Short mmCIF file of the C-alpha atoms (twelve columns), coordinates in Angstrom:
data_MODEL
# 
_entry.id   MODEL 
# 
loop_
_atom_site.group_PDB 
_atom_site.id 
_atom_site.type_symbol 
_atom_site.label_atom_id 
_atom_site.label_alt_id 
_atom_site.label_comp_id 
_atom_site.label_asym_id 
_atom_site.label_seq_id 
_atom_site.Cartn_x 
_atom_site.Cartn_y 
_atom_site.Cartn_z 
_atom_site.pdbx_PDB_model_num 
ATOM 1   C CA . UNK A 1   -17.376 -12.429 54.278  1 
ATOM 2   C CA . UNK A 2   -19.159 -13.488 51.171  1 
ATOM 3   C CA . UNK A 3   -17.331 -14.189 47.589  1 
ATOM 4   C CA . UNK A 4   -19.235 -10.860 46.022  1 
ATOM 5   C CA . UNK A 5   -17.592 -8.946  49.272  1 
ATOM 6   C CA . UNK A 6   -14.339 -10.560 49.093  1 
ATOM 7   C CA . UNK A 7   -13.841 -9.671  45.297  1 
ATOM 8   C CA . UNK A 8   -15.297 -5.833  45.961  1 
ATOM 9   C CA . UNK A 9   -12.499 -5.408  48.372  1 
ATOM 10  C CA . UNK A 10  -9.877  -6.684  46.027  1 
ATOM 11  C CA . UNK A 11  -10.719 -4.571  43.621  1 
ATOM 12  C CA . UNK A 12  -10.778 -1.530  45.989  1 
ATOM 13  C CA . UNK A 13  -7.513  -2.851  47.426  1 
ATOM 14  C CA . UNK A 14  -5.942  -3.021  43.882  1 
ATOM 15  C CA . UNK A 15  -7.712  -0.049  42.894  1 
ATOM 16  C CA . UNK A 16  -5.554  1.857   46.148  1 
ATOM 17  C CA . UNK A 17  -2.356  0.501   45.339  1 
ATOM 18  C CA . UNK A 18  -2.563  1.693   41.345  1 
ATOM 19  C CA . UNK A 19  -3.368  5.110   42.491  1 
ATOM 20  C CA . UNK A 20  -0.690  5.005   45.503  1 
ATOM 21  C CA . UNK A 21  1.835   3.534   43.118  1 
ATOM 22  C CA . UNK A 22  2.910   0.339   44.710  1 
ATOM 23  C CA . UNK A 23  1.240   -2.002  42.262  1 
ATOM 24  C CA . UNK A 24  2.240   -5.584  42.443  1 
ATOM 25  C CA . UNK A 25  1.186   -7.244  39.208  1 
ATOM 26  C CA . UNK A 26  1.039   -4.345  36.750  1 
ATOM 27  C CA . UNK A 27  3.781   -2.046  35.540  1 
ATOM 28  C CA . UNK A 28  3.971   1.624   37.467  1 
ATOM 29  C CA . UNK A 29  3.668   2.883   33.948  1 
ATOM 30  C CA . UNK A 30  0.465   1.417   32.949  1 
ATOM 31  C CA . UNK A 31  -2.385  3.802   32.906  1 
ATOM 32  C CA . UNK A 32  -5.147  3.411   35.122  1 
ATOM 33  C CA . UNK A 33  -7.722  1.862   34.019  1 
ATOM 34  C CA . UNK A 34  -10.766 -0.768  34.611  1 
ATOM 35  C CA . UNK A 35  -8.914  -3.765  33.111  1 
ATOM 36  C CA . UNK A 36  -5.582  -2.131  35.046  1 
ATOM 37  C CA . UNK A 37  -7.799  -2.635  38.106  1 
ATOM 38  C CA . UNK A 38  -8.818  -6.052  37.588  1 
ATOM 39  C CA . UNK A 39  -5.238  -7.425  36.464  1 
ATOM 40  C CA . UNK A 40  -3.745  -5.579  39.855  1 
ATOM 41  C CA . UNK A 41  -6.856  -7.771  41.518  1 
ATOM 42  C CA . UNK A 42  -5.576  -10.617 39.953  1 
ATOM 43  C CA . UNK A 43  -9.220  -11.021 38.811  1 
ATOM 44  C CA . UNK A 44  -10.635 -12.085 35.438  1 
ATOM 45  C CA . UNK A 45  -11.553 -9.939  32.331  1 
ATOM 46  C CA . UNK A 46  -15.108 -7.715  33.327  1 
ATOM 47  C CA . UNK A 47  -14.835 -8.921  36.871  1 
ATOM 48  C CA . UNK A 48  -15.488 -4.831  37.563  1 
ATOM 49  C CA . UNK A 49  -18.431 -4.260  35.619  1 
ATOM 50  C CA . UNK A 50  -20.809 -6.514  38.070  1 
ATOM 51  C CA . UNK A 51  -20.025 -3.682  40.644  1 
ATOM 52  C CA . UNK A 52  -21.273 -0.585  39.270  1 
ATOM 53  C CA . UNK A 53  -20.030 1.851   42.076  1 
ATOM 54  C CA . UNK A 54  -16.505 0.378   41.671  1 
ATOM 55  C CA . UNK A 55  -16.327 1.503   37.930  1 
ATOM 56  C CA . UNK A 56  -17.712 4.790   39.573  1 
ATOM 57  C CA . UNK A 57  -14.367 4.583   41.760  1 
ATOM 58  C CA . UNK A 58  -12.216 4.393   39.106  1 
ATOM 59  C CA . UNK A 59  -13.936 7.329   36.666  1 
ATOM 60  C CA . UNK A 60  -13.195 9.256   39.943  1 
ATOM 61  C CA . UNK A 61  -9.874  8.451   40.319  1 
ATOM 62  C CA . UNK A 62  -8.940  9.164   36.826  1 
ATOM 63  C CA . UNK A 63  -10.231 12.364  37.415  1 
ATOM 64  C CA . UNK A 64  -8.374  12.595  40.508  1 
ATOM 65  C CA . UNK A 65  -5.133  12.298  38.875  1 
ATOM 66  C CA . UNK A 66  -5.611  14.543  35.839  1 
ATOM 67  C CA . UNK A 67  -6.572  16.986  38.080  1 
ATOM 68  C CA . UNK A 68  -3.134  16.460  40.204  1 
ATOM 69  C CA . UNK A 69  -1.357  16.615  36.483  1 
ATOM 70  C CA . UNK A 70  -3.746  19.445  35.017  1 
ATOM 71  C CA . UNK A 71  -4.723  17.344  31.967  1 
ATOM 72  C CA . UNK A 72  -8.084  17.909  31.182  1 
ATOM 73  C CA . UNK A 73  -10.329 14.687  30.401  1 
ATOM 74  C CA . UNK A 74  -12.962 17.183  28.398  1 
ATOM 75  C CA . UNK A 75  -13.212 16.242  25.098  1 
ATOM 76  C CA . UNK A 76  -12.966 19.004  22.562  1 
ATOM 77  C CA . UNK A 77  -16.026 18.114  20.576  1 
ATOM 78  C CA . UNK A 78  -15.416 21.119  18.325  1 
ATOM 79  C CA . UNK A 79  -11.834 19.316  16.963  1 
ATOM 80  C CA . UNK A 80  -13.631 16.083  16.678  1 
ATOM 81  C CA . UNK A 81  -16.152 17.828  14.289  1 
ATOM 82  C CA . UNK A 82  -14.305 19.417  12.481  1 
ATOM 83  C CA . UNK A 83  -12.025 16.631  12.107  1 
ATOM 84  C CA . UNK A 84  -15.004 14.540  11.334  1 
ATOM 85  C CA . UNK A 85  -16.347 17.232  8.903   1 
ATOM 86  C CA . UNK A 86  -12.951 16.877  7.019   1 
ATOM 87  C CA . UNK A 87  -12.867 13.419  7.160   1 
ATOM 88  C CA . UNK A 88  -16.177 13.661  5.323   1 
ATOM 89  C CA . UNK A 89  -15.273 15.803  2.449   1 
ATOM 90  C CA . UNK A 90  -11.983 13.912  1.612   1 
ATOM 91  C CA . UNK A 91  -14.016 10.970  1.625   1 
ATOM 92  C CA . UNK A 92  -16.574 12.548  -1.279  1 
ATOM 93  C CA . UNK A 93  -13.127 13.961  -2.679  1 
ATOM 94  C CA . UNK A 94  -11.922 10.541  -3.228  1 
ATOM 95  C CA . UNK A 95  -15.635 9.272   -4.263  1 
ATOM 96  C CA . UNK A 96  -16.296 11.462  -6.548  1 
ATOM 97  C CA . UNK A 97  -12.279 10.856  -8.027  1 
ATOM 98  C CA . UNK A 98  -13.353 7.407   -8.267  1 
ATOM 99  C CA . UNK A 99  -16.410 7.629   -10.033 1 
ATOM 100 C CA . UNK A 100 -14.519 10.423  -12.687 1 
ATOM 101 C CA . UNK A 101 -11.975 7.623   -13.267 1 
ATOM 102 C CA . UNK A 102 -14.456 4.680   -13.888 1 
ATOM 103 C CA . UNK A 103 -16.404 6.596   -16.558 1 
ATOM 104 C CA . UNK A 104 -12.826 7.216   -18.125 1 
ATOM 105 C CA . UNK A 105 -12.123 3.408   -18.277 1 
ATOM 106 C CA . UNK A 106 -15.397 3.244   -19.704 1 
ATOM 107 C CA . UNK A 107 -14.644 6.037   -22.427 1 
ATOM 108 C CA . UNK A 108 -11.065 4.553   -22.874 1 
ATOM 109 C CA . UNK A 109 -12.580 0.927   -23.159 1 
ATOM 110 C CA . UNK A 110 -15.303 2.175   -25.978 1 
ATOM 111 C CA . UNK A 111 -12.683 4.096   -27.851 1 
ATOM 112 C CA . UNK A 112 -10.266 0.893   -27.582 1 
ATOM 113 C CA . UNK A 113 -13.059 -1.531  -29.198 1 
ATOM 114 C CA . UNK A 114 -13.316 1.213   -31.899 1 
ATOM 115 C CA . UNK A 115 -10.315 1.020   -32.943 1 
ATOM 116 C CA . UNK A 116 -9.673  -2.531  -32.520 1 
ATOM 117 C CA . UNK A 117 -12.718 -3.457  -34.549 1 
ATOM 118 C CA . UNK A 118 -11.189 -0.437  -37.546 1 
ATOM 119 C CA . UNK A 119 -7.751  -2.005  -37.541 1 
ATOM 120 C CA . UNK A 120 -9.183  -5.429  -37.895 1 
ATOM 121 C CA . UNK A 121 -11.186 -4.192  -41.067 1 
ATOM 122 C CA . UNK A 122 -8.046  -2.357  -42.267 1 
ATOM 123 C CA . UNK A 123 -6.367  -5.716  -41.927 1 
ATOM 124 C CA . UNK A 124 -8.898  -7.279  -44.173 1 
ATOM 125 C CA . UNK A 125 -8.851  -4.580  -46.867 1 
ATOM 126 C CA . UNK A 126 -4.755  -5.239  -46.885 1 
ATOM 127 C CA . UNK A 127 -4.949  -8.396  -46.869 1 
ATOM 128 C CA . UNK A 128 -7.521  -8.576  -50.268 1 
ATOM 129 C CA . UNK A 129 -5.196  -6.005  -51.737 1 
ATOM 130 C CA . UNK A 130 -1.691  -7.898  -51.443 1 
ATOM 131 C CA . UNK A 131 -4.332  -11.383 -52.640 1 
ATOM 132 C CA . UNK A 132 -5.194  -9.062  -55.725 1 
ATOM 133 C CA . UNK A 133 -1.343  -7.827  -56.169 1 
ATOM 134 C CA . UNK A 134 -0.909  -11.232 -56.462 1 
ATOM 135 C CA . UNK A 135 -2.972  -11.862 -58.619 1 
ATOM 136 C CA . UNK A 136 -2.022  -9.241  -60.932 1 
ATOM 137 C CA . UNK A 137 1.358   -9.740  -60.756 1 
ATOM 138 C CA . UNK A 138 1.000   -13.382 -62.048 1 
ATOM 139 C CA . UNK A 139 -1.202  -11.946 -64.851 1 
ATOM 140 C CA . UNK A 140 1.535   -9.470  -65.741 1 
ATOM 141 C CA . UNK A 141 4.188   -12.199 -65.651 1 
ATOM 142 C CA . UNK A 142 1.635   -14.554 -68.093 1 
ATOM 143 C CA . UNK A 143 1.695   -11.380 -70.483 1 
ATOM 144 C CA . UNK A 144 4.998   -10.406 -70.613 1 
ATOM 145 C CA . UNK A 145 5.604   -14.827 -71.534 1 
ATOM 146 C CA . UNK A 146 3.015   -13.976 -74.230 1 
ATOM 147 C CA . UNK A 147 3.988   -10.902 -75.623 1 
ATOM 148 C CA . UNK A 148 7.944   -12.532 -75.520 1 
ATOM 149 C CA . UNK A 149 6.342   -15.850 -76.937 1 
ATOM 150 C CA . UNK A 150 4.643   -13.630 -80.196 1 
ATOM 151 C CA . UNK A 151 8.426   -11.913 -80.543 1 
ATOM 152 C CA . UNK A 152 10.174  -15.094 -80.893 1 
ATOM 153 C CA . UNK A 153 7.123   -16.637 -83.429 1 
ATOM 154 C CA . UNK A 154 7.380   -13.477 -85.217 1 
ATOM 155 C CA . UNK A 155 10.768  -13.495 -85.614 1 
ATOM 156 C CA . UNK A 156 11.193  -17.053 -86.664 1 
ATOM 157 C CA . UNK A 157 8.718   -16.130 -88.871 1 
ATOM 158 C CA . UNK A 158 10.749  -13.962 -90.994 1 
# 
């Protein structure tokens, strides 16, 4: 027997015992699958897929069994597109949401520089204003001396 036939029957072998129940290396819960197969073989990773009719074997067996359970393997395309379909309008939803809220930080950010650049202006207007309060103050304070100053000379003048 050659190495291709010797693995072909392993598989089969492992393939019998999975379906049967009396696995050796797997657990009895594990579903059946390709990679099930090959780990029951003790074989490596993709050992199955260089023996097309033994993938075919387990596909059939699958069925076998969900038939025995009455699960159907059918896919209910209709769910999936309208699940997809759904999936597809959230996701505008959301882009749409996004877009909205980055021309707000835009509008917000334009509005903030407005006012930013109006309270630094207002800043500079106070700013001259308490320089020119000063100002006048001292000039007050210089009159009142003089206008005290020409009491007191008038005075001693009489």
């Amino acid at each position: 027997m050659s190495k291709k036939e010797y693995t072909l029957q392993a598989l089969l072998a492992a393939l019998e015992r999975i379906v049967q129940g009396t696995v050796k290396r797997i657990s009895k819960n594990r579903k059946l699958s390709v990679r099930a197969v090959e780990e029951e073989a003790n074989l490596g990773n993709g050992s199955c897929y260089y023996y097309p009719e033994m993938i075919d074997a387990v596909k059939e067996a699958k069925k076998e069994i969900a038939a025995k359970h009455g699960v159907s393997l059918v896919k209910d395309t209709g769910f999936s597109k309208d699940r997809i379909k759904n999936e597809i309008r959230i996701k505008e939803k959301y882009k749409q949401e996004k877009s909205d809220l980055k021309t707000l930080v835009v509008q917000m950010a334009a509005e903030h520089h407005h006012l930013n650049d109006l309270l630094r202006k207002e800043l500079a207007k106070t700013l001259e204003l308490e320089e020119e309060n000063k100002e006048l103050k001292e000039e007050l304070e210089k009159l009142k001396n003089q206008l005290v100053n020409n009491k007191r000379q008038s005075i001693t003048l009489l």
